[in-house]
Amino acid sequence: MKIRAAISASAEAPFEIAEVELDEPRRDELLVELRAVGVCHSDLTMKAVWPQAISPIVLGHEGAGVVVAAGADVTGVRTGDHVVLSYRSCGACPECATGHRPYCRDFRALNGIGTRPDGSPTMRRNGSRLYGSFFGQSSFASHALAYESNVVVVGDEIDPVAAAPLGCGVQTGAGTVLNVLVPPPEASLVVFGAGGVGLSAVMAAFASGVGTIVAVDPVASRRQLAAELGAAVTIDPGAGDVVDAIRRLTGAGATHAIDTTAKGAVVNQAIEALAPLGTLALVGIRIPDFAMNVQSVMSGGKTIRGVIEGDAAPHEFIPRLVELHRQGRLPLEKLIRRYDFGDIDVAFADAASGATVKPVLQFDLNSC
Ligand SMILES: NC(=O)c1ccc[n+]([C@@H]2O[C@H](COP(=O)([O-])OP(=O)(O)OC[C@H]3O[C@@H](n4cnc5c(N)ncnc54)[C@H](O)[C@@H]3O)[C@@H](O)[C@H]2O)c1
Ligand SMILES: [Zn+2]
Ligand SMILES: [Zn+2]
C-alpha cells in the first residue's frame, strides 16, 4: 500500500516526506495507522550516526495509533485496537523468558538492521529498497508494520499524543526507577539530565514516594519542569561544583543516580556523588570512551549498571504507566509539545536545542 513517510538519507540532510510503498502485513505482522509519534533523543542520535550503507531509512520508534490489519498468526491484538508501539523481542531466549526483554539476544536483528531479520525490506520507493523496520515499526510514517511483541493495546481513553512516548522514553526513565533502582522512601535519587527520559524518572520517583529527588540540567526551563514534577532540588551544572552541591544536600552522597546525558564527565560526577554502596544506572546512549573513576566505585562499594528500556517488558509495564497517567501521577502533557508530521525537522531542531522536552508529531488523517 502507499503510505507517507519521513525519509532520512544522511546525517546532514533534512527529512524528506514522500509517498512510499509499504508491504502488506505478513502472517506475523500488524498494520498500524499512526496517530502520533514521539521524538526520542535516540532518533536524533541514530539520524546522526546511521550507516550510509543501510540508508535511506525511515526512523521513529515511539508510535501510537490504531490497528487496521492483522496477519493470520496474530492472536493477541485485533483490528480497531488502540495501541502503543515499543521495541521488539523474541520472547524465547533466556533473557526474554525471565522477563528482561530489553536484553533479548535478537534485539539488534529485530530492531536495528533496517530490514526484517530475514533481510527483506518492508518499504520501497520508486521500486528501490528503502530501509525501515526500526524498532519493528519505523513510525515516522502514516502507517507502520509491527509485531505482537512490540504492540501494546492501551484503549481509547488515552490521547495518542500522550501515549506515544510511553513506548520508549517514558518507559525507559520510569522503568529505570520502578523496575531497576526501586529506591525506598528514605532514598536520595539524583537524575542527571532533565530531558524526556530524566523527567520520566523524576515523575516515577515522585509517584513512588522517593524522599529526596534531585535533578541536574543546564537548561533553566527543564530544571523548572523537574521542580514542578517532584524534584525537591534542582542544580545548574554551570553554577558550581555539582558533586559538592549534592553532598551538601545529602551528607554522605546520594543513594541512587541516573545518567541520561551520555557524557563521560557527567558519569564521573554521578559516581562521585554516590554514597557508599550507592547505585548508578547508565541510560544515556553512546557514551564515548572516557577514564572512569574506578577507584571511587571500588572503594565505595558502588554499583554501576546499564539499563535498556527501563528493563521493562512492554506488555506489562506500559499498561501500568497508562494507569499512573489516568490517576494524574504521570503528567506527561507537561513534557509534550505537538507538531504536525510535516514539521518533523522543526521538532528535531527543538529537541536538539532543548526548547522542547518531548516533541510529538501528529498525523493529519485527511492527507495520509
Ligand atoms: N537506555 C535506553 O534504553 C534509552 C532509551 C531512550 C533514550 N535513551 C538515551 O537517553 C538519553 C536521554 O534521552 P532524552 O530523550 O531524555 O534526551 P534529552 O536530550 O531530552 O535529555 C538529555 C538532557 O541532558 C541535559 N544535559 C546536558 N549536559 C548536561 C550536564 N553536563 N549535566 C546535566 N545534564 C546535562 C540536557 O540539557 C538534556 O536536558 C539519550 O542518550 C538517549 O539516546 C536511552
Ligand atoms: Zn529474546
Ligand atoms: Zn528511544
PDB file of C-alpha atoms and ligand atoms in Angstrom, residues 39-46 61-62 87 102-103 107 135 167-173 176 191-200 215-220 222-223 235-238 242 259-263 265-266 269 282-287 306-311 350-354 356-359, ligand 1:
ATOM      1  CA  VAL A  39      10.772  12.065  19.062  1.00  0.00           C
ATOM      2  CA  CYS A  40      13.310  10.437  21.405  1.00  0.00           C
ATOM      3  CA  HIS A  41      16.910  11.591  21.637  1.00  0.00           C
ATOM      4  CA  SER A  42      17.847   8.181  20.234  1.00  0.00           C
ATOM      5  CA  ASP A  43      16.152   9.202  16.955  1.00  0.00           C
ATOM      6  CA  LEU A  44      18.439  12.267  16.870  1.00  0.00           C
ATOM      7  CA  THR A  45      21.485  10.114  17.590  1.00  0.00           C
ATOM      8  CA  MET A  46      20.508   7.467  15.039  1.00  0.00           C
ATOM      9  CA  HIS A  61      10.169   4.317  17.495  1.00  0.00           C
ATOM     10  CA  GLU A  62       7.505   5.913  19.704  1.00  0.00           C
ATOM     11  CA  TYR A  87      10.718  -2.362  20.908  1.00  0.00           C
ATOM     12  CA  PRO A 102      15.334  -5.389  26.509  1.00  0.00           C
ATOM     13  CA  TYR A 103      18.307  -7.732  26.696  1.00  0.00           C
ATOM     14  CA  PHE A 107      17.467  -7.341  19.964  1.00  0.00           C
ATOM     15  CA  PHE A 135      12.339  -0.900  16.455  1.00  0.00           C
ATOM     16  CA  GLY A 167       6.863   3.212  24.018  1.00  0.00           C
ATOM     17  CA  CYS A 168      10.449   4.313  24.679  1.00  0.00           C
ATOM     18  CA  GLY A 169      11.435   7.500  26.533  1.00  0.00           C
ATOM     19  CA  VAL A 170       8.900   7.317  29.340  1.00  0.00           C
ATOM     20  CA  GLN A 171       9.225   3.554  29.700  1.00  0.00           C
ATOM     21  CA  THR A 172      12.997   3.991  29.947  1.00  0.00           C
ATOM     22  CA  GLY A 173      13.032   6.716  32.592  1.00  0.00           C
ATOM     23  CA  THR A 176      14.807   2.612  35.498  1.00  0.00           C
ATOM     24  CA  VAL A 191      18.816  12.424  37.906  1.00  0.00           C
ATOM     25  CA  PHE A 192      21.445  13.836  35.563  1.00  0.00           C
ATOM     26  CA  GLY A 193      19.709  15.333  32.522  1.00  0.00           C
ATOM     27  CA  ALA A 194      16.109  16.534  32.723  1.00  0.00           C
ATOM     28  CA  GLY A 195      15.006  15.572  29.217  1.00  0.00           C
ATOM     29  CA  GLY A 196      12.251  13.161  28.263  1.00  0.00           C
ATOM     30  CA  VAL A 197      13.947  10.204  29.932  1.00  0.00           C
ATOM     31  CA  GLY A 198      15.212  12.065  33.016  1.00  0.00           C
ATOM     32  CA  LEU A 199      11.894  13.782  33.717  1.00  0.00           C
ATOM     33  CA  SER A 200      10.086  10.458  33.350  1.00  0.00           C
ATOM     34  CA  ALA A 215      17.569  16.948  39.021  1.00  0.00           C
ATOM     35  CA  VAL A 216      20.655  18.337  37.275  1.00  0.00           C
ATOM     36  CA  ASP A 217      20.370  20.121  33.922  1.00  0.00           C
ATOM     37  CA  PRO A 218      21.922  23.217  32.338  1.00  0.00           C
ATOM     38  CA  VAL A 219      18.599  24.298  30.769  1.00  0.00           C
ATOM     39  CA  ALA A 220      16.622  26.531  33.157  1.00  0.00           C
ATOM     40  CA  ARG A 222      13.956  21.924  32.226  1.00  0.00           C
ATOM     41  CA  ARG A 223      15.038  22.488  35.828  1.00  0.00           C
ATOM     42  CA  ILE A 235      21.088  22.023  40.148  1.00  0.00           C
ATOM     43  CA  ASP A 236      22.539  24.019  37.261  1.00  0.00           C
ATOM     44  CA  PRO A 237      25.833  22.271  36.420  1.00  0.00           C
ATOM     45  CA  GLY A 238      27.186  25.586  35.146  1.00  0.00           C
ATOM     46  CA  VAL A 242      27.743  19.610  41.181  1.00  0.00           C
ATOM     47  CA  ASP A 259      22.772   9.339  33.919  1.00  0.00           C
ATOM     48  CA  THR A 260      20.753  10.359  30.866  1.00  0.00           C
ATOM     49  CA  THR A 261      23.364  12.735  29.421  1.00  0.00           C
ATOM     50  CA  ALA A 262      25.700  10.157  27.821  1.00  0.00           C
ATOM     51  CA  LYS A 263      28.648  12.353  28.827  1.00  0.00           C
ATOM     52  CA  ALA A 265      32.373  13.803  32.697  1.00  0.00           C
ATOM     53  CA  VAL A 266      28.808  13.637  33.997  1.00  0.00           C
ATOM     54  CA  GLN A 269      30.189  13.307  38.661  1.00  0.00           C
ATOM     55  CA  LEU A 282      23.574   4.322  32.941  1.00  0.00           C
ATOM     56  CA  VAL A 283      20.805   5.157  30.500  1.00  0.00           C
ATOM     57  CA  GLY A 284      22.305   7.707  28.069  1.00  0.00           C
ATOM     58  CA  ILE A 285      23.317   6.042  24.817  1.00  0.00           C
ATOM     59  CA  ARG A 286      26.700   6.051  23.057  1.00  0.00           C
ATOM     60  CA  ILE A 287      28.835   7.432  25.861  1.00  0.00           C
ATOM     61  CA  GLY A 306      23.400  -0.251  32.318  1.00  0.00           C
ATOM     62  CA  VAL A 307      19.683  -0.075  31.648  1.00  0.00           C
ATOM     63  CA  ILE A 308      17.893  -0.516  28.336  1.00  0.00           C
ATOM     64  CA  GLU A 309      14.220   0.449  28.043  1.00  0.00           C
ATOM     65  CA  GLY A 310      13.841   0.557  31.814  1.00  0.00           C
ATOM     66  CA  ASP A 311      14.310  -3.238  31.894  1.00  0.00           C
ATOM     67  CA  ASP A 350      13.677  21.917  19.085  1.00  0.00           C
ATOM     68  CA  ALA A 351      14.640  18.612  20.748  1.00  0.00           C
ATOM     69  CA  ALA A 352      18.318  19.252  19.962  1.00  0.00           C
ATOM     70  CA  SER A 353      18.290  22.841  21.257  1.00  0.00           C
ATOM     71  CA  GLY A 354      16.431  21.906  24.419  1.00  0.00           C
ATOM     72  CA  THR A 356      11.048  21.155  23.651  1.00  0.00           C
ATOM     73  CA  VAL A 357      11.418  18.221  26.029  1.00  0.00           C
ATOM     74  CA  LYS A 358       9.237  15.758  24.134  1.00  0.00           C
ATOM     75  CA  PRO A 359       8.125  16.671  20.628  1.00  0.00           C
TER      76      PRO A 359
HETATM   77  N1  LIG B   1      18.894   3.146  27.556  1.00  0.00           N
HETATM   78  C1  LIG B   1      17.809   3.237  26.817  1.00  0.00           C
HETATM   79  O1  LIG B   1      17.074   2.264  26.597  1.00  0.00           O
HETATM   80  C2  LIG B   1      17.407   4.559  26.253  1.00  0.00           C
HETATM   81  C3  LIG B   1      16.099   4.772  25.800  1.00  0.00           C
HETATM   82  C4  LIG B   1      15.741   6.047  25.369  1.00  0.00           C
HETATM   83  C5  LIG B   1      16.699   7.043  25.332  1.00  0.00           C
HETATM   84  N2  LIG B   1      17.974   6.765  25.708  1.00  0.00           N
HETATM   85  C6  LIG B   1      19.024   7.778  25.725  1.00  0.00           C
HETATM   86  O2  LIG B   1      18.845   8.532  26.918  1.00  0.00           O
HETATM   87  C7  LIG B   1      19.411   9.817  26.724  1.00  0.00           C
HETATM   88  C8  LIG B   1      18.390  10.869  27.103  1.00  0.00           C
HETATM   89  O3  LIG B   1      17.329  10.886  26.172  1.00  0.00           O
HETATM   90  P1  LIG B   1      16.298  12.093  26.174  1.00  0.00           P
HETATM   91  O4  LIG B   1      15.329  11.838  25.086  1.00  0.00           O
HETATM   92  O5  LIG B   1      15.862  12.369  27.551  1.00  0.00           O
HETATM   93  O6  LIG B   1      17.309  13.278  25.693  1.00  0.00           O
HETATM   94  P2  LIG B   1      17.343  14.800  26.053  1.00  0.00           P
HETATM   95  O7  LIG B   1      18.286  15.438  25.099  1.00  0.00           O
HETATM   96  O8  LIG B   1      15.953  15.330  26.132  1.00  0.00           O
HETATM   97  O9  LIG B   1      17.944  14.835  27.555  1.00  0.00           O
HETATM   98  C9  LIG B   1      19.295  14.946  27.872  1.00  0.00           C
HETATM   99  C10 LIG B   1      19.424  16.074  28.893  1.00  0.00           C
HETATM  100  O10 LIG B   1      20.767  16.143  29.389  1.00  0.00           O
HETATM  101  C11 LIG B   1      21.000  17.507  29.707  1.00  0.00           C
HETATM  102  N3  LIG B   1      22.438  17.768  29.917  1.00  0.00           N
HETATM  103  C12 LIG B   1      23.380  18.108  29.001  1.00  0.00           C
HETATM  104  N4  LIG B   1      24.557  18.324  29.618  1.00  0.00           N
HETATM  105  C13 LIG B   1      24.370  18.084  30.945  1.00  0.00           C
HETATM  106  C14 LIG B   1      25.217  18.149  32.080  1.00  0.00           C
HETATM  107  N5  LIG B   1      26.514  18.480  31.983  1.00  0.00           N
HETATM  108  N6  LIG B   1      24.682  17.851  33.286  1.00  0.00           N
HETATM  109  C15 LIG B   1      23.365  17.508  33.386  1.00  0.00           C
HETATM  110  N7  LIG B   1      22.519  17.454  32.334  1.00  0.00           N
HETATM  111  C16 LIG B   1      23.021  17.732  31.126  1.00  0.00           C
HETATM  112  C17 LIG B   1      20.397  18.228  28.506  1.00  0.00           C
HETATM  113  O11 LIG B   1      20.191  19.615  28.760  1.00  0.00           O
HETATM  114  C18 LIG B   1      19.110  17.464  28.316  1.00  0.00           C
HETATM  115  O12 LIG B   1      18.021  18.049  29.016  1.00  0.00           O
HETATM  116  C19 LIG B   1      19.866   9.864  25.264  1.00  0.00           C
HETATM  117  O13 LIG B   1      21.229   9.493  25.224  1.00  0.00           O
HETATM  118  C20 LIG B   1      19.017   8.784  24.623  1.00  0.00           C
HETATM  119  O14 LIG B   1      19.601   8.283  23.430  1.00  0.00           O
HETATM  120  C21 LIG B   1      18.330   5.559  26.193  1.00  0.00           C
END
